[in-house]
PDB file of C-alpha atoms in Angstrom:
ATOM      1  CA  SER Z   4       0.619   0.226  -0.406  1.00 80.00           C
ATOM      2  CA  GLY Z   5       2.775   2.422   0.306  1.00 92.00           C
ATOM      3  CA  GLN Z   6       3.468   2.051  -3.321  1.00 94.00           C
ATOM      4  CA  ALA Z   7      -0.221   2.513  -3.675  1.00 96.00           C
ATOM      5  CA  SER Z   8      -0.111   6.003  -2.079  1.00 96.00           C
ATOM      6  CA  LYS Z   9       3.321   7.661  -3.881  1.00 96.00           C
ATOM      7  CA  ALA Z  10       1.545   6.850  -7.198  1.00 97.00           C
ATOM      8  CA  ALA Z  11      -1.781   7.818  -5.353  1.00 96.00           C
ATOM      9  CA  THR Z  12       0.953  11.516  -4.099  1.00 96.00           C
ATOM     10  CA  ALA Z  13       2.130  11.711  -8.225  1.00 96.00           C
ATOM     11  CA  ALA Z  14      -1.190  12.106  -9.682  1.00 95.00           C
ATOM     12  CA  VAL Z  15      -2.748  13.865  -7.243  1.00 94.00           C
ATOM     13  CA  PRO Z  16       0.086  15.792  -4.403  1.00 95.00           C
ATOM     14  CA  GLY Z  17      -1.906  15.946  -1.215  1.00 95.00           C
ATOM     15  CA  GLU Z  18      -2.413  14.376   2.125  1.00 96.00           C
ATOM     16  CA  VAL Z  19      -3.211  10.534   1.593  1.00 96.00           C
ATOM     17  CA  LEU Z  20      -6.436   9.636   4.370  1.00 96.00           C
ATOM     18  CA  SER Z  21      -6.905   5.997   3.424  1.00 96.00           C
ATOM     19  CA  VAL Z  22      -6.542   3.256   1.819  1.00 97.00           C
ATOM     20  CA  GLY Z  23      -8.194   0.242   0.841  1.00 96.00           C
ATOM     21  CA  LEU Z  24      -7.150  -3.132  -0.694  1.00 97.00           C
ATOM     22  CA  GLU Z  25     -11.098  -3.900  -2.427  1.00 96.00           C
ATOM     23  CA  ARG Z  26     -11.584  -5.768  -6.177  1.00 96.00           C
ATOM     24  CA  GLU Z  27     -13.390  -4.112  -9.038  1.00 91.00           C
ATOM     25  CA  ASP Z  28     -13.992  -5.827 -12.093  1.00 91.00           C
ATOM     26  CA  GLY Z  29     -12.148  -9.225 -10.819  1.00 92.00           C
ATOM     27  CA  PHE Z  30      -9.073  -7.066 -11.082  1.00 92.00           C
ATOM     28  CA  LEU Z  31      -7.685  -5.879  -6.998  1.00 97.00           C
ATOM     29  CA  ILE Z  32      -6.606  -2.588  -6.655  1.00 97.00           C
ATOM     30  CA  TYR Z  33      -5.771   0.231  -3.984  1.00 97.00           C
ATOM     31  CA  ALA Z  34      -8.730   2.920  -3.776  1.00 97.00           C
ATOM     32  CA  VAL Z  35      -6.366   5.574  -2.102  1.00 97.00           C
ATOM     33  CA  GLU Z  36      -8.437   9.070  -1.094  1.00 96.00           C
ATOM     34  CA  VAL Z  37      -5.790  11.950  -0.709  1.00 96.00           C
ATOM     35  CA  VAL Z  38      -6.971  15.413   0.417  1.00 95.00           C
ATOM     36  CA  SER Z  39      -5.447  18.670  -1.794  1.00 91.00           C
ATOM     37  CA  PRO Z  40      -5.806  21.765  -0.422  1.00 88.00           C
ATOM     38  CA  ASP Z  41      -5.781  23.173  -4.332  1.00 85.00           C
ATOM     39  CA  SER Z  42      -7.989  20.303  -5.752  1.00 86.00           C
ATOM     40  CA  GLY Z  43      -9.394  19.013  -2.338  1.00 91.00           C
ATOM     41  CA  HIS Z  44     -10.742  15.709  -1.965  1.00 94.00           C
ATOM     42  CA  HIS Z  45     -10.001  12.323  -4.580  1.00 96.00           C
ATOM     43  CA  GLU Z  46     -10.226   8.790  -4.751  1.00 96.00           C
ATOM     44  CA  ILE Z  47      -7.214   7.456  -7.050  1.00 96.00           C
ATOM     45  CA  ASN Z  48      -7.576   3.390  -8.424  1.00 96.00           C
ATOM     46  CA  VAL Z  49      -4.496   1.942  -8.678  1.00 97.00           C
ATOM     47  CA  ASP Z  50      -3.021  -1.790 -10.028  1.00 96.00           C
ATOM     48  CA  ALA Z  51      -2.558  -3.106  -7.153  1.00 96.00           C
ATOM     49  CA  GLY Z  52      -0.411  -5.349  -9.018  1.00 94.00           C
ATOM     50  CA  ASN Z  53       2.306  -3.452 -10.532  1.00 95.00           C
ATOM     51  CA  GLY Z  54       1.090   0.183  -8.857  1.00 95.00           C
ATOM     52  CA  LYS Z  55      -0.056   2.126 -11.858  1.00 96.00           C
ATOM     53  CA  VAL Z  56      -2.835   4.450 -11.281  1.00 97.00           C
ATOM     54  CA  LEU Z  57      -5.707   3.232 -13.506  1.00 96.00           C
ATOM     55  CA  SER Z  58      -8.638   6.379 -12.668  1.00 95.00           C
ATOM     56  CA  GLN Z  59      -9.096   8.953 -10.298  1.00 94.00           C
ATOM     57  CA  MET Z  60     -12.092  11.108  -9.277  1.00 93.00           C
ATOM     58  CA  LYS Z  61     -12.419  14.416  -7.658  1.00 91.00           C
ATOM     59  CA  LYS Z  62     -15.030  13.534  -4.742  1.00 83.00           C
ATOM     60  CA  ASP Z  63     -18.049  16.281  -4.051  1.00 72.00           C
ATOM     61  CA  CYS Z  64     -17.786  16.627  -0.101  1.00 58.00           C
ATOM     62  CA  ARG Z  65     -21.792  17.677  -0.098  1.00 50.00           C
ATOM     63  CA  LEU Z  66     -22.248  13.850  -0.853  1.00 44.00           C
ATOM     64  CA  ALA Z  67     -22.374  12.857   2.484  1.00 41.00           C
ATOM     65  CA  SER Z  68     -24.475  16.168   4.306  1.00 35.00           C
ATOM     66  CA  LYS Z  69     -27.009  14.895   1.682  1.00 36.00           C
ATOM     67  CA  GLU Z  70     -27.917  12.170   3.958  1.00 38.00           C
ATOM     68  CA  HIS Z  71     -28.821  14.558   6.695  1.00 39.00           C
ATOM     69  CA  ASP Z  72     -31.886  16.354   4.883  1.00 39.00           C
ATOM     70  CA  GLU Z  73     -33.814  13.158   3.663  1.00 41.00           C
ATOM     71  CA  ASP Z  74     -33.668  11.783   7.630  1.00 41.00           C
ATOM     72  CA  GLY Z  75     -37.308  13.114   8.470  1.00 45.00           C
ATOM     73  CA  GLU Z  76     -35.615  15.367  11.446  1.00 44.00           C
ATOM     74  CA  ASP Z  77     -37.786  18.997  10.185  1.00 45.00           C
ATOM     75  CA  GLU Z  78     -41.191  16.804  10.789  1.00 44.00           C
ATOM     76  CA  ASN Z  79     -39.928  15.367  14.179  1.00 44.00           C
ATOM     77  CA  ASP Z  80     -39.418  18.707  14.962  1.00 48.00           C
ATOM     78  CA  GLU Z  81     -42.463  19.854  14.290  1.00 47.00           C
ATOM     79  CA  ALA Z  82     -44.354  16.857  15.865  1.00 47.00           C
ATOM     80  CA  ASP Z  83     -42.029  18.524  19.190  1.00 49.00           C
ATOM     81  CA  ASP Z  84     -43.258  21.905  19.029  1.00 49.00           C
ATOM     82  CA  ASP Z  85     -47.013  21.361  21.022  1.00 49.00           C
TER      83      ASP Z  85
END
């Protein structure tokens, strides 16, 4: 995973948040999360066999907050007003 971290930060300079070994389409890959002060949060997929970057995508941090909007908290707040 050290090789995967190096490959990921070569593609997107920043701090490695996590490295996880995953199976994608029958191949083992490292999914490396990197946060860059310049460009934000990225997930870089690195081939576990040869250490080459397969893909990278910028992650939208707003997706996490969307879950809280749909959990019905507003409805519960109205019931507590009585």
